Amino acid sequence: MAELGYEVLGLDIDVDKVRRLAGGDLPIHENGLGALLRNGLESGRLGFTTSFEEAAAFGDVHFLCLGTPQSADGHAADTSQLDAAVDALAPHLVRPCLVVGKSTVPVGTADRLARRLQELAPAGTGADLAWNPEFLREGFAVEDTLRPDRIVLGVRTAQAERTLRELYRPLGGPPCVVTDFATAELVKTAANSFLATKISYINAMAELCEAVDADVVALAEALSHDDRIGKRFLHPGIGFGGGCLPKDIRAFRARAEELGVGHALAFLGEVDAINTRRRERAVELARDLAGGSLENCPVAVLGAAFKPDSDDIRDSPALAVAKALAGEGARVSVYDPAALDNARKSCPELGYAGSAVEAATGARVTLLLTEWADFTGLDPVALGTVSGERNIVDGRNVLDAAAWRTAGWNYRAPGRP
Ligand code: UGA
């Protein structure tokens, strides 16, 4: 927003995070975002605070960008951060303004928050709410924000629609869908569920391929030439993770059940189960290569982040596999270009290395579990000279199988002969 020319004040209750951001230090790994942060600070258009009172006095538009993680005691989304933010902000809203929800929420949340807002805000009905989900991907957050493929506006007043259309005008003309609160909320969870289903679909095909020695990579390529299917999100491997897809499909299902239409989304339970089985398959392949037991086996794990170009380890398939390998007695050494600090904090029981080569040195099995470019470009000949045994599991189906086999490696990958 500061890049588009607006005056922006970012608020967080985490004092340390606010201090770091105000000093130009980005607390997460996200391509291009550090430069935008520093531009914003230098231009004077971007500042940070921990004060709701200051934020309320400052903004005409207030974006709510809070996390809605999976609840500790079930599959539903935990909206407590969002509720707390509205409760803290609303009492300071004394003049007309627009509060805009960005978070991924159970359908019905916006309606509840609109009522809460008007109850608590001195501005009363002058404090309007809109629901405006975002679809950015980690690793491409800047690109997806500045060049979105669509804008969805859930609004109840013409003024809210005008304000948001005007606000997004500098983005050019992406398609804009104007709708009600419930539909806007559903668009987000429907989109993520569709993507998760597409990934699990190809991973279910991988299971079939494994039963008959067929090749899921060739199968996916052949499917992808049909424009109606397309190739995106049809990449087979150890499945999806992160802070969005896994918890969103569970929360979507839980909400459908509350609404009495659980049967409509029952298939998402299967999508989730297929995804989990792919992590187990990676462990199975490693165990096979180790000769049937991982007990005391030195194993290299390349990747800890849930996807490349991110340091996010939330529900990371790579770390889940690393932990399962360690659980079977393997001596695991993990390397990741960006997520090592986060991984160390979250899984202190695992071993860590300072490079891919260091992790693979002496390993009897090496697993590529996050497809960082650093790993897909590894030279099988050079790596073969340091590894204990030439056994590789290509968990993301990104390596050139023939080149690795020619260099003397036993190459295994999910869904491939
Ligand atoms: C996802 C959606 O793609 C975004 O559109 C959405 O805005 C975001 O969630 C969100 O709700 O905030 P993200 O979690 O950043 O974005 O990651 P994805 O690129 O969707 O990847 C998710 C997982 O699926 C990763 O673990 C990735 O490795 C895996 N994946 C992706 C596959 O296994 N195969 C594929 O073909 C594609």
PDB file of C-alpha atoms in Angstrom, residues 61-66 82 86 98-105 109-110 113 117 128-134 152-154 164 168 181 184-185 188:
ATOM      1  CA  VAL A  61      -9.248   2.253   6.041  1.00  0.00           C
ATOM      2  CA  HIS A  62      -8.179  -0.470   8.505  1.00  0.00           C
ATOM      3  CA  PHE A  63      -7.068  -3.838   7.130  1.00  0.00           C
ATOM      4  CA  LEU A  64      -7.422  -6.851   9.413  1.00  0.00           C
ATOM      5  CA  CYS A  65      -4.654  -9.281   8.400  1.00  0.00           C
ATOM      6  CA  LEU A  66      -4.657 -11.684  11.334  1.00  0.00           C
ATOM      7  CA  LEU A  82      -9.230 -11.484  14.740  1.00  0.00           C
ATOM      8  CA  VAL A  86     -11.683  -5.878  16.459  1.00  0.00           C
ATOM      9  CA  LEU A  98     -13.896   1.276   6.637  1.00  0.00           C
ATOM     10  CA  VAL A  99     -12.602  -1.865   8.342  1.00  0.00           C
ATOM     11  CA  VAL A 100     -11.546  -4.486   5.777  1.00  0.00           C
ATOM     12  CA  GLY A 101     -11.168  -8.158   6.648  1.00  0.00           C
ATOM     13  CA  LYS A 102      -8.366 -10.001   4.815  1.00  0.00           C
ATOM     14  CA  SER A 103      -8.132 -13.108   7.004  1.00  0.00           C
ATOM     15  CA  THR A 104      -9.325 -16.554   5.942  1.00  0.00           C
ATOM     16  CA  VAL A 105     -12.391 -17.169   8.100  1.00  0.00           C
ATOM     17  CA  THR A 109     -17.474 -14.399  10.671  1.00  0.00           C
ATOM     18  CA  ALA A 110     -17.800 -11.105   8.760  1.00  0.00           C
ATOM     19  CA  LEU A 113     -17.658  -8.892  13.264  1.00  0.00           C
ATOM     20  CA  LEU A 117     -17.830  -3.350  15.325  1.00  0.00           C
ATOM     21  CA  ASP A 128     -18.394   0.016   8.083  1.00  0.00           C
ATOM     22  CA  LEU A 129     -17.004  -3.452   7.361  1.00  0.00           C
ATOM     23  CA  ALA A 130     -15.998  -5.120   4.090  1.00  0.00           C
ATOM     24  CA  TRP A 131     -14.600  -8.600   3.396  1.00  0.00           C
ATOM     25  CA  ASN A 132     -11.755  -8.643   0.892  1.00  0.00           C
ATOM     26  CA  PRO A 133      -9.891 -11.975   0.884  1.00  0.00           C
ATOM     27  CA  GLU A 134      -6.349 -12.173  -0.468  1.00  0.00           C
ATOM     28  CA  VAL A 152     -13.102  -9.928  -4.369  1.00  0.00           C
ATOM     29  CA  LEU A 153     -15.142  -7.364  -2.469  1.00  0.00           C
ATOM     30  CA  GLY A 154     -17.747  -8.493   0.044  1.00  0.00           C
ATOM     31  CA  LEU A 164     -12.186  -0.165  -2.112  1.00  0.00           C
ATOM     32  CA  TYR A 168      -7.177  -0.566  -5.674  1.00  0.00           C
ATOM     33  CA  PHE A 181     -20.016 -11.125   2.938  1.00  0.00           C
ATOM     34  CA  ALA A 184     -16.567 -13.353  -0.290  1.00  0.00           C
ATOM     35  CA  GLU A 185     -15.592 -15.489   2.704  1.00  0.00           C
ATOM     36  CA  LYS A 188     -11.188 -17.933  -0.252  1.00  0.00           C
TER      37      LYS A 188
END
